Amino acid sequence: MARPPDRPASPDIPEAVATQRPRWRLQLIWLVPIVAVLIGCWLAVKAVIEQGPTITITFASGEGLEAGKTKIKYKNVDIGVVKSVRLTRDHTHVVATAEIVKDATDMLVDNTRFWVVRPRISGGTVSGIGTLLSGSFIGTDVGKSTTGKRDFVGLETPPVFASDVPGREFVLKAEDMGSLDVGSPIFFRRLQVGQVTAYKLDSDGKGVTLNVFVNAPYDRFVTSNTRFWHASGVNVSLDATGVKVNTQSLVSIVIGGLAFQTPPDTADISEAAVKTQFELFDNFADAMKRHDSIVDTYVMNFTESVRGLTIGAPVDFRGITVGEVTAIYTRFDPVTRQFSIPVEIHFYPERFTSRYESGAAGAGRISRDPRRLSTLLVDRGLRAQLRTGSLITGQLYIALEFFPNAPKAEMNWDKTPPEFPTTPGNLQSLQDSLTNVMTKLNKIPFEAIGKGAQQTLAEANTLLKGLDTEVAPQARDTLVAAQKALDSANSALQPNSPLQQGAGDALSEVARTAAAFRTLADYLERHPEALLRGKPEDQK
């Protein structure tokens, strides 16, 4: 820069040199907003990078859901939050839109389940009590599928077990639900080892299908021949053996439940596969019944009353159950105009075996031909008979027994099913005997006998009257005379009476005479010659 002309030069003051400022120079004041923008961009990029997926969950109701507050949790760890809650277009459901953390992206697979956790009481269990203070949240159960998914349908009730719980699921077929519900317990030897997970009515409406889950390690006791039965409440049965009361536990009495067990004589003990289907029996007795592979059907025609005989009653052979009653009908014979009771049974010929030893020779069915087996037994006198199984309950059962003196009978193979011969029961025989006795008693002329007895009584009454008017006075006089004679005899027998004194003197004379005879006998014994010479005179 040039020095001004009017100012003198000073050696102590340096001269300033002017330089031109560049236009692109950045002012320090702008550094703060630039840094702020950069930080904002970095945070935005980071948020975008770390942002997880957005999902939708459809529920039947929006109870417990609140936008911006309701958390989504897995194992009690937050993995997302509900951002909005809206109704569907048809206003029938609620759609919750939620943001999930990026680390939980791999949890969003096809069979992942969501449900609203709130206080519930179901199947005897109480859950979600903690939400009374913290508020409801959405629970998560991660599936095992590999297919990703973003739109889910929430469960209305929590799943009974999580997907990662070890164990196996099985299917049960039953006629009805009984007192079961989702969460009802399953018992094995009175230990709770599982629960009912779901149920539905069959499409034909003739039964229900239940899904049950048995926890590990108890699931290994479920084999292909395992039997499941209702263990709900107190099971009271009334059959031919009497009254039976059975219960599984106090829990089953209150909320119901199921139980399972494998029959002890089962040969196949291999574990059942997942989703194996089993039949659900009504009680333990039905479940443990032997299920035979060979079943023959017969009809037994009874002419007596079958009151007390029920479907399921046993067919017994010398204490061994060899069949059961399956149906009871009535039949009218137009020829004889009489009614009879046909009883249909299932007969298990395999039980007529020699399996008292494992692998015994000849074990199995006696004859492969049902006709041959039945004909063989009937020819030997085998008959069916109704008998009383319990005097308390009056229940009947059918007994198969040999009656060698029974009338000749044959199997009727022309009917389907074939008809097995029967014989009257003991009670019927007793009734027949009583009927015969009553018939004979009816033939007795009780009326004529009564008239004769009445006439005899009249004659006896007349005789008694004659005795009273004729015989009684004479008998009275005779008794008076006898009394006088007794009085006289009593007077004569008094101690001071003349008769007593005379009798005393006579007895004294008899005594003296006896003494004289005794003296004479003694003398003759000493001097027997006196009988000839006489007694010598005494010398003086």
JSON list of C-alpha atoms in Angstrom, two decimals, residues 71-80 107 115 117 128-131 134-142 162 164:
[
{"chain": "A", "resi": 71, "resn": "LYS", "atom": "CA", "xyz": [-44.39, -53.17, 23.60]},
{"chain": "A", "resi": 72, "resn": "ILE", "atom": "CA", "xyz": [-43.68, -56.38, 21.74]},
{"chain": "A", "resi": 73, "resn": "LYS", "atom": "CA", "xyz": [-41.63, -58.77, 23.86]},
{"chain": "A", "resi": 74, "resn": "TYR", "atom": "CA", "xyz": [-39.88, -62.08, 23.46]},
{"chain": "A", "resi": 75, "resn": "LYS", "atom": "CA", "xyz": [-38.75, -63.83, 26.64]},
{"chain": "A", "resi": 76, "resn": "ASN", "atom": "CA", "xyz": [-39.58, -60.58, 28.46]},
{"chain": "A", "resi": 77, "resn": "VAL", "atom": "CA", "xyz": [-37.15, -58.56, 26.25]},
{"chain": "A", "resi": 78, "resn": "ASP", "atom": "CA", "xyz": [-38.44, -55.64, 24.13]},
{"chain": "A", "resi": 79, "resn": "ILE", "atom": "CA", "xyz": [-38.13, -56.34, 20.41]},
{"chain": "A", "resi": 80, "resn": "GLY", "atom": "CA", "xyz": [-40.60, -53.79, 19.08]},
{"chain": "A", "resi": 107, "resn": "MET", "atom": "CA", "xyz": [-37.73, -64.03, 14.14]},
{"chain": "A", "resi": 115, "resn": "TRP", "atom": "CA", "xyz": [-50.83, -62.63, 21.22]},
{"chain": "A", "resi": 117, "resn": "VAL", "atom": "CA", "xyz": [-50.62, -60.74, 27.23]},
{"chain": "A", "resi": 128, "resn": "GLY", "atom": "CA", "xyz": [-50.44, -62.29, 32.94]},
{"chain": "A", "resi": 129, "resn": "ILE", "atom": "CA", "xyz": [-50.80, -61.11, 36.54]},
{"chain": "A", "resi": 130, "resn": "GLY", "atom": "CA", "xyz": [-47.80, -58.77, 36.11]},
{"chain": "A", "resi": 131, "resn": "THR", "atom": "CA", "xyz": [-49.65, -56.75, 33.47]},
{"chain": "A", "resi": 134, "resn": "SER", "atom": "CA", "xyz": [-47.12, -52.67, 33.87]},
{"chain": "A", "resi": 135, "resn": "GLY", "atom": "CA", "xyz": [-49.92, -52.81, 31.30]},
{"chain": "A", "resi": 136, "resn": "SER", "atom": "CA", "xyz": [-50.58, -55.26, 28.50]},
{"chain": "A", "resi": 137, "resn": "PHE", "atom": "CA", "xyz": [-47.98, -56.16, 25.90]},
{"chain": "A", "resi": 138, "resn": "ILE", "atom": "CA", "xyz": [-47.74, -58.43, 22.88]},
{"chain": "A", "resi": 139, "resn": "GLY", "atom": "CA", "xyz": [-46.05, -61.76, 23.51]},
{"chain": "A", "resi": 140, "resn": "THR", "atom": "CA", "xyz": [-44.05, -63.57, 20.84]},
{"chain": "A", "resi": 141, "resn": "ASP", "atom": "CA", "xyz": [-43.34, -67.21, 20.11]},
{"chain": "A", "resi": 142, "resn": "VAL", "atom": "CA", "xyz": [-40.71, -67.64, 17.43]},
{"chain": "A", "resi": 162, "resn": "ALA", "atom": "CA", "xyz": [-43.65, -72.43, 23.40]},
{"chain": "A", "resi": 164, "resn": "ASP", "atom": "CA", "xyz": [-38.75, -74.31, 21.88]}
]
